[in-house]
Amino acid sequence: AKAPIKVAVTGAAGQIGYALLFRIASGAMFGPDQPVILQLIEAPFEKPLAALAGVAMELDDCAFPLLKGIVQTSDASVGFKDANWCLLVGAKPRGPGMERADLLKDNGKIFIEQGKIIDAVAADDARVAVVGNPANTNCMIAASQAKRLTPDRFTAMVRLDQNRAQTQLAQKAGVDLTEVKDIFIYGNHSPTMFPSFAHATIGGKAAADVINDKAWLEGPFLETVGKRGAAIIAARGASSAASAANALVDHVRSLVTPGAIHSIAVKSNGLYGFDPEVWAGMPVRTTTPGAYEVITSYEMDDFAKSKIAATNKELVDERSFVASML
Ligand code: NAI
């Protein structure tokens, strides 16, 4: 039997946590023969910690054969201890009237501390995936604190945007969504993201030819994907949680599956015209479990370049708000 892997999850008692932990424990993230130990981290307050105890009781009550242990803690140095995967879901939400710069700084404090602790106590093969918003910049902040773990270990999630874009293209073309391939997300997980339709294929043909509606691709398609989060809040009265948890399952599952081609936000190193120091969504191919190479072969036309420039500018601005903290 395989040794269990240790999976730390912050914000474990939140909405996404509630939709995520059961999928991890059932084997959806690491496979049906990979035991896991869940190391659940919550904010040090009575309410979230009580809720966490309830979630842990429900995990017990599922009798998942792969679940070999549950740690509940508000101490990050306990929660991240020897973790092979650190899933950073918890973040401070934007309060009423709060400025974007204040949100960035408040989250900056959280991710500076978590980055330091992960670097100090997590396993040598630790990988970090950031979901808590602003995800790209939070990821950049956590990575900036690491000396042992290299920047490539830190990724942020744009997979929900990729999945949304895939479904929109399939619905427009009237085909099964498995026919849609190579739709990737560039840039920030925010409405400025760019889902590059120019390289997508539908049934093996160029998606733009199959859909044959440039105005739709450059307008409503980008807008629908970019503003999908807000549309869900408007409809549901709460932000997307199950689909976000599902996207994190996909993000990690693809990262542990050699040959998988998918979008993640990584340190750009200047690829695709991004500032070298920002974390930007781009296409990658998983090489060995947890490792990947950026796919650099896609040519960008002027429309794509202008979209990438806009999302890059937002990432550079976000970085400048927190630069003095790093
Ligand atoms: P939520 O508010 O339901 O849960 C967040 C949890 O994090 C709370 O239980 C809170 O107590 C906890 N928390 C706060 N600070 C913490 C800390 N320092 N350490 C440990 N736990 C802490 O929020 P929800 O809906 O689960 O969303 C979580 C985050 O994911 C939000 O920032 C949200 O904006 C983001 N998100 C990102 C998406 C993406 O595609 N990248 C998609 C959807 C949501």
mmCIF file of C-alpha atoms and ligand atoms in Angstrom:
data_model
loop_
_atom_site.group_PDB
_atom_site.id
_atom_site.type_symbol
_atom_site.label_atom_id
_atom_site.label_comp_id
_atom_site.label_asym_id
_atom_site.label_seq_id
_atom_site.Cartn_x
_atom_site.Cartn_y
_atom_site.Cartn_z
ATOM 1 C CA ALA A 1 0.000 0.000 0.000
ATOM 2 C CA LYS A 2 1.170 3.564 -0.709
ATOM 3 C CA ALA A 3 2.178 5.820 2.194
ATOM 4 C CA PRO A 4 -0.397 8.552 2.854
ATOM 5 C CA ILE A 5 0.333 11.999 1.499
ATOM 6 C CA LYS A 6 -0.237 14.976 3.761
ATOM 7 C CA VAL A 7 -2.556 17.626 2.385
ATOM 8 C CA ALA A 8 -2.791 20.922 4.272
ATOM 9 C CA VAL A 9 -5.874 23.052 3.562
ATOM 10 C CA THR A 10 -6.365 26.585 4.876
ATOM 11 C CA GLY A 11 -9.845 28.053 5.199
ATOM 12 C CA ALA A 12 -10.986 24.468 5.650
ATOM 13 C CA ALA A 13 -14.288 25.378 7.318
ATOM 14 C CA GLY A 14 -15.280 27.837 4.595
ATOM 15 C CA GLN A 15 -17.596 27.354 1.618
ATOM 16 C CA ILE A 16 -14.942 25.991 -0.717
ATOM 17 C CA GLY A 17 -13.489 23.825 2.029
ATOM 18 C CA TYR A 18 -16.873 22.194 2.534
ATOM 19 C CA ALA A 19 -17.038 21.277 -1.153
ATOM 20 C CA LEU A 20 -13.357 20.298 -1.369
ATOM 21 C CA LEU A 21 -12.387 18.106 1.558
ATOM 22 C CA PHE A 22 -14.799 15.295 0.736
ATOM 23 C CA ARG A 23 -13.475 15.120 -2.830
ATOM 24 C CA ILE A 24 -9.871 14.916 -1.605
ATOM 25 C CA ALA A 25 -10.774 12.243 0.952
ATOM 26 C CA SER A 26 -12.672 10.213 -1.653
ATOM 27 C CA GLY A 27 -9.630 10.004 -3.943
ATOM 28 C CA ALA A 28 -10.725 12.472 -6.629
ATOM 29 C CA MET A 29 -7.582 14.606 -6.262
ATOM 30 C CA PHE A 30 -4.770 12.078 -5.860
ATOM 31 C CA GLY A 31 -6.335 8.931 -7.238
ATOM 32 C CA PRO A 32 -8.301 5.958 -5.947
ATOM 33 C CA ASP A 33 -5.252 4.158 -4.477
ATOM 34 C CA GLN A 34 -3.557 7.101 -2.744
ATOM 35 C CA PRO A 35 -4.258 7.438 1.004
ATOM 36 C CA VAL A 36 -4.331 10.971 2.411
ATOM 37 C CA ILE A 37 -4.022 12.737 5.739
ATOM 38 C CA LEU A 38 -5.903 16.053 5.903
ATOM 39 C CA GLN A 39 -4.255 18.846 7.903
ATOM 40 C CA LEU A 40 -6.977 21.442 8.292
ATOM 41 C CA ILE A 41 -6.120 25.008 9.193
ATOM 42 C CA GLU A 42 -8.603 27.678 10.232
ATOM 43 C CA ALA A 43 -8.440 31.193 11.594
ATOM 44 C CA PRO A 44 -7.927 31.293 15.389
ATOM 45 C CA PHE A 45 -11.515 32.179 16.333
ATOM 46 C CA GLU A 46 -14.234 30.216 18.089
ATOM 47 C CA LYS A 47 -16.721 30.146 15.219
ATOM 48 C CA PRO A 48 -14.544 28.820 12.387
ATOM 49 C CA LEU A 49 -12.836 26.342 14.704
ATOM 50 C CA ALA A 50 -16.219 25.027 15.898
ATOM 51 C CA ALA A 51 -17.354 24.749 12.279
ATOM 52 C CA LEU A 52 -14.119 22.919 11.468
ATOM 53 C CA ALA A 53 -14.829 20.391 14.217
ATOM 54 C CA GLY A 54 -18.193 19.778 12.587
ATOM 55 C CA VAL A 55 -16.650 19.256 9.162
ATOM 56 C CA ALA A 56 -14.157 16.807 10.677
ATOM 57 C CA MET A 57 -17.065 14.896 12.260
ATOM 58 C CA GLU A 58 -18.715 14.659 8.843
ATOM 59 C CA LEU A 59 -15.475 13.454 7.264
ATOM 60 C CA ASP A 60 -15.334 10.727 9.956
ATOM 61 C CA ASP A 61 -18.935 9.854 9.182
ATOM 62 C CA CYS A 62 -18.128 9.221 5.515
ATOM 63 C CA ALA A 63 -15.828 6.333 6.485
ATOM 64 C CA PHE A 64 -13.575 7.101 3.516
ATOM 65 C CA PRO A 65 -11.146 4.183 3.134
ATOM 66 C CA LEU A 66 -8.368 6.513 1.881
ATOM 67 C CA LEU A 67 -8.600 9.011 4.756
ATOM 68 C CA LYS A 68 -5.904 8.069 7.272
ATOM 69 C CA GLY A 69 -6.039 11.057 9.612
ATOM 70 C CA ILE A 70 -7.424 14.536 10.247
ATOM 71 C CA VAL A 71 -5.518 17.335 11.962
ATOM 72 C CA GLN A 72 -7.511 20.395 13.087
ATOM 73 C CA THR A 73 -5.550 23.477 14.008
ATOM 74 C CA SER A 74 -5.272 27.243 13.947
ATOM 75 C CA ASP A 75 -1.479 26.969 14.210
ATOM 76 C CA ALA A 76 -0.006 27.065 10.702
ATOM 77 C CA SER A 77 3.255 25.481 11.876
ATOM 78 C CA VAL A 78 1.245 22.443 12.971
ATOM 79 C CA GLY A 79 -0.986 22.446 9.899
ATOM 80 C CA PHE A 80 1.788 22.725 7.312
ATOM 81 C CA LYS A 81 4.148 20.310 9.127
ATOM 82 C CA ASP A 82 5.558 17.834 6.585
ATOM 83 C CA ALA A 83 2.756 18.698 4.139
ATOM 84 C CA ASN A 84 3.284 17.460 0.587
ATOM 85 C CA TRP A 85 0.564 19.732 -0.750
ATOM 86 C CA CYS A 86 -0.471 23.065 0.756
ATOM 87 C CA LEU A 87 -3.823 24.248 -0.566
ATOM 88 C CA LEU A 88 -4.222 27.902 0.399
ATOM 89 C CA VAL A 89 -7.957 28.520 0.218
ATOM 90 C CA GLY A 90 -8.449 30.796 3.242
ATOM 91 C CA ALA A 91 -8.167 34.530 2.666
ATOM 92 C CA LYS A 92 -9.615 37.731 3.991
ATOM 93 C CA PRO A 93 -12.697 38.699 1.973
ATOM 94 C CA ARG A 94 -13.247 42.257 0.794
ATOM 95 C CA GLY A 95 -15.471 44.002 3.364
ATOM 96 C CA PRO A 96 -18.002 46.731 2.527
ATOM 97 C CA GLY A 97 -16.270 49.912 1.378
ATOM 98 C CA MET A 98 -12.841 48.334 1.606
ATOM 99 C CA GLU A 99 -10.233 49.570 -0.868
ATOM 100 C CA ARG A 100 -8.478 47.105 -3.140
ATOM 101 C CA ALA A 101 -5.088 48.223 -1.776
ATOM 102 C CA ASP A 102 -6.202 47.440 1.796
ATOM 103 C CA LEU A 103 -7.457 44.025 0.720
ATOM 104 C CA LEU A 104 -4.101 43.335 -0.905
ATOM 105 C CA LYS A 105 -2.211 44.400 2.194
ATOM 106 C CA ASP A 106 -4.398 42.458 4.644
ATOM 107 C CA ASN A 107 -3.980 39.342 2.554
ATOM 108 C CA GLY A 108 -0.311 40.165 2.144
ATOM 109 C CA LYS A 109 0.186 39.710 5.887
ATOM 110 C CA ILE A 110 -1.517 36.312 5.827
ATOM 111 C CA PHE A 111 0.426 35.031 2.824
ATOM 112 C CA ILE A 112 3.787 36.353 4.039
ATOM 113 C CA GLU A 113 3.361 34.403 7.249
ATOM 114 C CA GLN A 114 2.077 31.278 5.533
ATOM 115 C CA GLY A 115 4.875 31.404 2.933
ATOM 116 C CA LYS A 116 7.494 31.578 5.700
ATOM 117 C CA ILE A 117 5.969 28.741 7.679
ATOM 118 C CA ILE A 118 5.507 26.479 4.662
ATOM 119 C CA ASP A 119 9.131 27.060 3.712
ATOM 120 C CA ALA A 120 10.203 26.178 7.252
ATOM 121 C CA VAL A 121 8.096 23.097 7.994
ATOM 122 C CA ALA A 122 6.516 21.549 4.889
ATOM 123 C CA ALA A 123 7.915 18.434 3.192
ATOM 124 C CA ASP A 124 10.906 18.699 0.838
ATOM 125 C CA ASP A 125 8.642 17.898 -2.106
ATOM 126 C CA ALA A 126 5.973 20.422 -0.997
ATOM 127 C CA ARG A 127 3.785 22.027 -3.620
ATOM 128 C CA VAL A 128 1.571 25.029 -2.952
ATOM 129 C CA ALA A 129 -1.666 25.885 -4.768
ATOM 130 C CA VAL A 130 -3.320 29.221 -3.980
ATOM 131 C CA VAL A 131 -7.072 29.786 -4.369
ATOM 132 C CA GLY A 132 -7.718 32.610 -1.876
ATOM 133 C CA ASN A 133 -8.067 35.939 -3.676
ATOM 134 C CA PRO A 134 -6.323 37.916 -5.039
ATOM 135 C CA ALA A 135 -4.899 34.487 -5.866
ATOM 136 C CA ASN A 136 -2.057 35.371 -8.246
ATOM 137 C CA THR A 137 -0.646 38.083 -6.015
ATOM 138 C CA ASN A 138 -1.151 36.058 -2.824
ATOM 139 C CA CYS A 139 0.834 33.274 -4.487
ATOM 140 C CA MET A 140 3.592 35.674 -5.508
ATOM 141 C CA ILE A 141 3.729 36.938 -1.897
ATOM 142 C CA ALA A 142 3.954 33.451 -0.366
ATOM 143 C CA ALA A 143 6.667 32.435 -2.861
ATOM 144 C CA SER A 144 8.668 35.579 -2.057
ATOM 145 C CA GLN A 145 9.141 34.306 1.517
ATOM 146 C CA ALA A 146 10.536 30.930 0.541
ATOM 147 C CA LYS A 147 14.259 30.167 0.527
ATOM 148 C CA ARG A 148 14.185 26.374 0.474
ATOM 149 C CA LEU A 149 11.224 25.910 -1.881
ATOM 150 C CA THR A 150 11.783 27.301 -5.379
ATOM 151 C CA PRO A 151 9.217 29.618 -7.053
ATOM 152 C CA ASP A 152 8.010 26.874 -9.410
ATOM 153 C CA ARG A 153 6.511 25.071 -6.385
ATOM 154 C CA PHE A 154 4.004 27.909 -5.958
ATOM 155 C CA THR A 155 1.044 27.974 -8.343
ATOM 156 C CA ALA A 156 -2.265 29.846 -8.288
ATOM 157 C CA MET A 157 -5.550 28.589 -9.639
ATOM 158 C CA VAL A 158 -7.014 29.758 -12.945
ATOM 159 C CA ARG A 159 -8.590 26.394 -13.690
ATOM 160 C CA LEU A 160 -12.103 27.553 -12.814
ATOM 161 C CA ASP A 161 -11.762 30.156 -15.560
ATOM 162 C CA GLN A 162 -10.446 27.533 -17.982
ATOM 163 C CA ASN A 163 -13.338 25.183 -17.204
ATOM 164 C CA ARG A 164 -15.835 28.017 -17.606
ATOM 165 C CA ALA A 165 -14.347 28.969 -20.979
ATOM 166 C CA GLN A 166 -14.387 25.354 -22.185
ATOM 167 C CA THR A 167 -18.084 24.993 -21.424
ATOM 168 C CA GLN A 168 -18.979 28.332 -23.045
ATOM 169 C CA LEU A 169 -17.206 27.331 -26.270
ATOM 170 C CA ALA A 170 -18.878 23.900 -26.302
ATOM 171 C CA GLN A 171 -22.334 25.364 -25.716
ATOM 172 C CA LYS A 172 -21.868 27.961 -28.445
ATOM 173 C CA ALA A 173 -20.683 25.307 -30.925
ATOM 174 C CA GLY A 174 -23.395 22.874 -29.807
ATOM 175 C CA VAL A 175 -20.900 20.080 -29.164
ATOM 176 C CA ASP A 176 -19.984 17.882 -26.224
ATOM 177 C CA LEU A 177 -17.497 19.753 -24.062
ATOM 178 C CA THR A 178 -14.900 16.989 -24.381
ATOM 179 C CA GLU A 179 -14.504 18.092 -28.025
ATOM 180 C CA VAL A 180 -13.056 21.432 -26.847
ATOM 181 C CA LYS A 181 -9.283 21.367 -26.318
ATOM 182 C CA ASP A 182 -6.413 23.782 -25.720
ATOM 183 C CA ILE A 183 -8.397 26.649 -24.252
ATOM 184 C CA PHE A 184 -6.005 28.352 -21.824
ATOM 185 C CA ILE A 185 -6.219 31.275 -19.401
ATOM 186 C CA TYR A 186 -3.565 33.972 -19.482
ATOM 187 C CA GLY A 187 -2.937 36.471 -16.690
ATOM 188 C CA ASN A 188 -4.803 37.304 -13.511
ATOM 189 C CA HIS A 189 -7.694 35.423 -11.915
ATOM 190 C CA SER A 190 -9.908 38.495 -12.250
ATOM 191 C CA PRO A 191 -12.145 39.953 -14.926
ATOM 192 C CA THR A 192 -9.007 41.024 -16.849
ATOM 193 C CA MET A 193 -8.007 37.406 -17.502
ATOM 194 C CA PHE A 194 -7.618 36.419 -21.126
ATOM 195 C CA PRO A 195 -9.059 33.080 -22.296
ATOM 196 C CA SER A 196 -7.117 32.701 -25.540
ATOM 197 C CA PHE A 197 -9.600 31.260 -28.021
ATOM 198 C CA ALA A 198 -7.215 31.578 -31.003
ATOM 199 C CA HIS A 199 -5.443 28.290 -30.192
ATOM 200 C CA ALA A 200 -8.474 26.356 -28.976
ATOM 201 C CA THR A 201 -9.786 23.499 -31.050
ATOM 202 C CA ILE A 202 -13.236 21.962 -31.339
ATOM 203 C CA GLY A 203 -13.337 18.422 -32.720
ATOM 204 C CA GLY A 204 -9.755 18.937 -33.925
ATOM 205 C CA LYS A 205 -10.523 22.096 -35.948
ATOM 206 C CA ALA A 206 -9.736 25.701 -35.011
ATOM 207 C CA ALA A 207 -12.444 26.835 -32.564
ATOM 208 C CA ALA A 208 -12.650 30.224 -34.299
ATOM 209 C CA ASP A 209 -13.507 28.495 -37.601
ATOM 210 C CA VAL A 210 -16.073 26.171 -36.026
ATOM 211 C CA ILE A 211 -17.800 29.009 -34.157
ATOM 212 C CA ASN A 212 -17.230 31.454 -37.024
ATOM 213 C CA ASP A 213 -18.330 34.493 -35.004
ATOM 214 C CA LYS A 214 -15.364 36.717 -34.203
ATOM 215 C CA ALA A 215 -17.545 39.383 -32.599
ATOM 216 C CA TRP A 216 -18.937 36.810 -30.144
ATOM 217 C CA LEU A 217 -15.464 35.467 -29.304
ATOM 218 C CA GLU A 218 -13.969 38.907 -28.720
ATOM 219 C CA GLY A 219 -17.039 40.268 -26.902
ATOM 220 C CA PRO A 220 -19.682 38.162 -25.104
ATOM 221 C CA PHE A 221 -17.426 35.117 -24.748
ATOM 222 C CA LEU A 222 -14.651 36.999 -22.940
ATOM 223 C CA GLU A 223 -17.182 38.955 -20.918
ATOM 224 C CA THR A 224 -19.153 35.892 -19.821
ATOM 225 C CA VAL A 225 -16.035 34.064 -18.662
ATOM 226 C CA GLY A 226 -14.544 37.179 -17.039
ATOM 227 C CA LYS A 227 -17.698 38.070 -15.136
ATOM 228 C CA ARG A 228 -18.924 34.558 -14.352
ATOM 229 C CA GLY A 229 -18.007 34.873 -10.670
ATOM 230 C CA ALA A 230 -20.177 37.976 -10.312
ATOM 231 C CA ALA A 231 -23.039 36.288 -12.196
ATOM 232 C CA ILE A 232 -22.950 33.400 -9.738
ATOM 233 C CA ILE A 233 -23.003 35.726 -6.742
ATOM 234 C CA ALA A 234 -26.002 37.529 -8.266
ATOM 235 C CA ALA A 235 -27.864 34.271 -8.870
ATOM 236 C CA ARG A 236 -26.917 32.250 -5.816
ATOM 237 C CA GLY A 237 -26.462 34.968 -3.230
ATOM 238 C CA ALA A 238 -23.065 33.450 -2.456
ATOM 239 C CA SER A 239 -19.840 33.090 -4.392
ATOM 240 C CA SER A 240 -18.960 30.011 -6.419
ATOM 241 C CA ALA A 241 -17.811 27.265 -4.105
ATOM 242 C CA ALA A 242 -18.494 23.802 -5.511
ATOM 243 C CA SER A 243 -17.155 24.769 -8.936
ATOM 244 C CA ALA A 244 -14.128 26.421 -7.334
ATOM 245 C CA ALA A 245 -13.447 23.292 -5.258
ATOM 246 C CA ASN A 246 -13.864 21.175 -8.380
ATOM 247 C CA ALA A 247 -11.394 23.380 -10.232
ATOM 248 C CA LEU A 248 -8.835 22.895 -7.461
ATOM 249 C CA VAL A 249 -9.311 19.139 -7.720
ATOM 250 C CA ASP A 250 -8.627 19.497 -11.470
ATOM 251 C CA HIS A 251 -5.641 21.846 -10.910
ATOM 252 C CA VAL A 252 -3.887 19.405 -8.591
ATOM 253 C CA ARG A 253 -4.976 16.263 -10.448
ATOM 254 C CA SER A 254 -3.531 17.697 -13.679
ATOM 255 C CA LEU A 255 -0.323 18.665 -11.868
ATOM 256 C CA VAL A 256 0.210 15.094 -10.652
ATOM 257 C CA THR A 257 -0.596 13.550 -14.048
ATOM 258 C CA PRO A 258 2.417 13.533 -16.422
ATOM 259 C CA GLY A 259 1.457 14.718 -19.897
ATOM 260 C CA ALA A 260 -1.566 16.735 -18.732
ATOM 261 C CA ILE A 261 -1.929 20.078 -20.538
ATOM 262 C CA HIS A 262 -3.717 22.776 -18.553
ATOM 263 C CA SER A 263 -3.607 26.386 -17.330
ATOM 264 C CA ILE A 264 -2.061 27.383 -14.023
ATOM 265 C CA ALA A 265 -0.705 30.695 -12.768
ATOM 266 C CA VAL A 266 3.079 30.513 -12.389
ATOM 267 C CA LYS A 267 5.983 32.921 -12.026
ATOM 268 C CA SER A 268 5.988 34.334 -15.524
ATOM 269 C CA ASN A 269 9.766 34.766 -15.936
ATOM 270 C CA GLY A 270 8.848 37.154 -18.752
ATOM 271 C CA LEU A 271 7.050 34.575 -20.898
ATOM 272 C CA TYR A 272 4.209 35.751 -23.135
ATOM 273 C CA GLY A 273 5.178 39.372 -22.473
ATOM 274 C CA PHE A 274 4.339 39.323 -18.730
ATOM 275 C CA ASP A 275 6.445 41.128 -16.169
ATOM 276 C CA PRO A 276 8.996 38.515 -15.031
ATOM 277 C CA GLU A 277 8.075 38.908 -11.337
ATOM 278 C CA VAL A 278 4.296 38.384 -11.525
ATOM 279 C CA TRP A 279 2.390 35.135 -11.333
ATOM 280 C CA ALA A 280 0.344 34.826 -14.521
ATOM 281 C CA GLY A 281 -1.938 32.154 -15.926
ATOM 282 C CA MET A 282 -0.445 30.305 -18.887
ATOM 283 C CA PRO A 283 -0.503 26.859 -20.484
ATOM 284 C CA VAL A 284 1.724 24.169 -18.990
ATOM 285 C CA ARG A 285 2.472 20.502 -19.580
ATOM 286 C CA THR A 286 2.996 18.358 -16.492
ATOM 287 C CA THR A 287 6.355 16.548 -16.742
ATOM 288 C CA THR A 288 6.732 14.471 -13.579
ATOM 289 C CA PRO A 289 4.214 14.507 -10.707
ATOM 290 C CA GLY A 290 4.127 18.057 -9.321
ATOM 291 C CA ALA A 291 6.505 19.469 -11.981
ATOM 292 C CA TYR A 292 5.656 21.151 -15.260
ATOM 293 C CA GLU A 293 7.025 23.098 -18.198
ATOM 294 C CA VAL A 294 5.359 26.175 -19.672
ATOM 295 C CA ILE A 295 4.181 25.668 -23.248
ATOM 296 C CA THR A 296 5.826 28.602 -25.024
ATOM 297 C CA SER A 297 4.954 27.834 -28.630
ATOM 298 C CA TYR A 298 1.710 29.786 -28.983
ATOM 299 C CA GLU A 299 1.933 32.878 -31.177
ATOM 300 C CA MET A 300 -0.168 35.824 -30.030
ATOM 301 C CA ASP A 301 -1.892 38.179 -32.470
ATOM 302 C CA ASP A 302 -2.389 41.889 -31.774
ATOM 303 C CA PHE A 303 -5.767 41.341 -30.089
ATOM 304 C CA ALA A 304 -4.277 38.724 -27.750
ATOM 305 C CA LYS A 305 -1.253 40.921 -27.048
ATOM 306 C CA SER A 306 -3.474 43.842 -26.024
ATOM 307 C CA LYS A 307 -5.478 41.597 -23.673
ATOM 308 C CA ILE A 308 -2.299 40.193 -22.142
ATOM 309 C CA ALA A 309 -0.933 43.723 -21.683
ATOM 310 C CA ALA A 310 -4.086 44.719 -19.761
ATOM 311 C CA THR A 311 -4.065 41.753 -17.389
ATOM 312 C CA ASN A 312 -0.286 42.152 -16.941
ATOM 313 C CA LYS A 313 -0.798 45.774 -15.941
ATOM 314 C CA GLU A 314 -3.251 44.728 -13.244
ATOM 315 C CA LEU A 315 -0.784 42.161 -11.891
ATOM 316 C CA VAL A 316 2.033 44.722 -11.869
ATOM 317 C CA ASP A 317 -0.236 47.191 -10.025
ATOM 318 C CA GLU A 318 -1.180 44.564 -7.450
ATOM 319 C CA ARG A 319 2.488 43.760 -6.940
ATOM 320 C CA SER A 320 3.330 47.432 -6.473
ATOM 321 C CA PHE A 321 0.709 47.755 -3.683
ATOM 322 C CA VAL A 322 2.468 45.058 -1.643
ATOM 323 C CA ALA A 323 6.069 45.475 -2.852
ATOM 324 C CA SER A 324 7.187 47.249 0.323
ATOM 325 C CA MET A 325 5.986 44.286 2.430
ATOM 326 C CA LEU A 326 8.031 41.647 0.610
HETATM 327 P P1 NAI B 1 -15.255 31.586 2.970
HETATM 328 O O1 NAI B 1 -15.266 32.953 3.542
HETATM 329 O O2 NAI B 1 -16.483 30.752 2.990
HETATM 330 O O3 NAI B 1 -14.112 30.731 3.688
HETATM 331 C C1 NAI B 1 -12.834 31.234 3.923
HETATM 332 C C2 NAI B 1 -12.342 30.586 5.203
HETATM 333 O O4 NAI B 1 -10.975 30.966 5.392
HETATM 334 C C3 NAI B 1 -13.103 31.041 6.451
HETATM 335 O O5 NAI B 1 -13.580 29.898 7.131
HETATM 336 C C4 NAI B 1 -12.044 31.796 7.255
HETATM 337 O O6 NAI B 1 -12.204 31.605 8.661
HETATM 338 C C5 NAI B 1 -10.762 31.143 6.756
HETATM 339 N N1 NAI B 1 -9.564 31.956 6.954
HETATM 340 C C6 NAI B 1 -9.426 33.313 6.855
HETATM 341 N N2 NAI B 1 -8.172 33.671 7.132
HETATM 342 C C7 NAI B 1 -7.482 32.528 7.401
HETATM 343 C C8 NAI B 1 -6.146 32.258 7.770
HETATM 344 N N3 NAI B 1 -5.237 33.242 7.911
HETATM 345 N N4 NAI B 1 -5.773 30.964 7.947
HETATM 346 C C9 NAI B 1 -6.669 29.972 7.825
HETATM 347 N N5 NAI B 1 -7.960 30.174 7.508
HETATM 348 C C10 NAI B 1 -8.356 31.440 7.286
HETATM 349 O O7 NAI B 1 -14.701 31.749 1.479
HETATM 350 P P2 NAI B 1 -14.755 30.712 0.268
HETATM 351 O O8 NAI B 1 -16.003 30.928 -0.496
HETATM 352 O O9 NAI B 1 -14.436 29.352 0.764
HETATM 353 O O10 NAI B 1 -13.571 31.269 -0.638
HETATM 354 C C11 NAI B 1 -12.228 31.225 -0.203
HETATM 355 C C12 NAI B 1 -11.350 32.081 -1.079
HETATM 356 O O11 NAI B 1 -11.316 31.567 -2.395
HETATM 357 C C13 NAI B 1 -11.830 33.533 -1.235
HETATM 358 O O12 NAI B 1 -10.687 34.366 -1.146
HETATM 359 C C14 NAI B 1 -12.406 33.571 -2.620
HETATM 360 O O13 NAI B 1 -12.368 34.862 -3.160
HETATM 361 C C15 NAI B 1 -11.480 32.639 -3.325
HETATM 362 N N6 NAI B 1 -11.962 32.080 -4.601
HETATM 363 C C16 NAI B 1 -11.040 31.889 -5.598
HETATM 364 C C17 NAI B 1 -11.406 31.352 -6.809
HETATM 365 C C18 NAI B 1 -10.385 31.146 -7.887
HETATM 366 O O14 NAI B 1 -10.791 30.746 -8.994
HETATM 367 N N7 NAI B 1 -9.098 31.374 -7.694
HETATM 368 C C19 NAI B 1 -12.798 30.962 -7.069
HETATM 369 C C20 NAI B 1 -13.677 31.157 -5.960
HETATM 370 C C21 NAI B 1 -13.254 31.705 -4.765
#
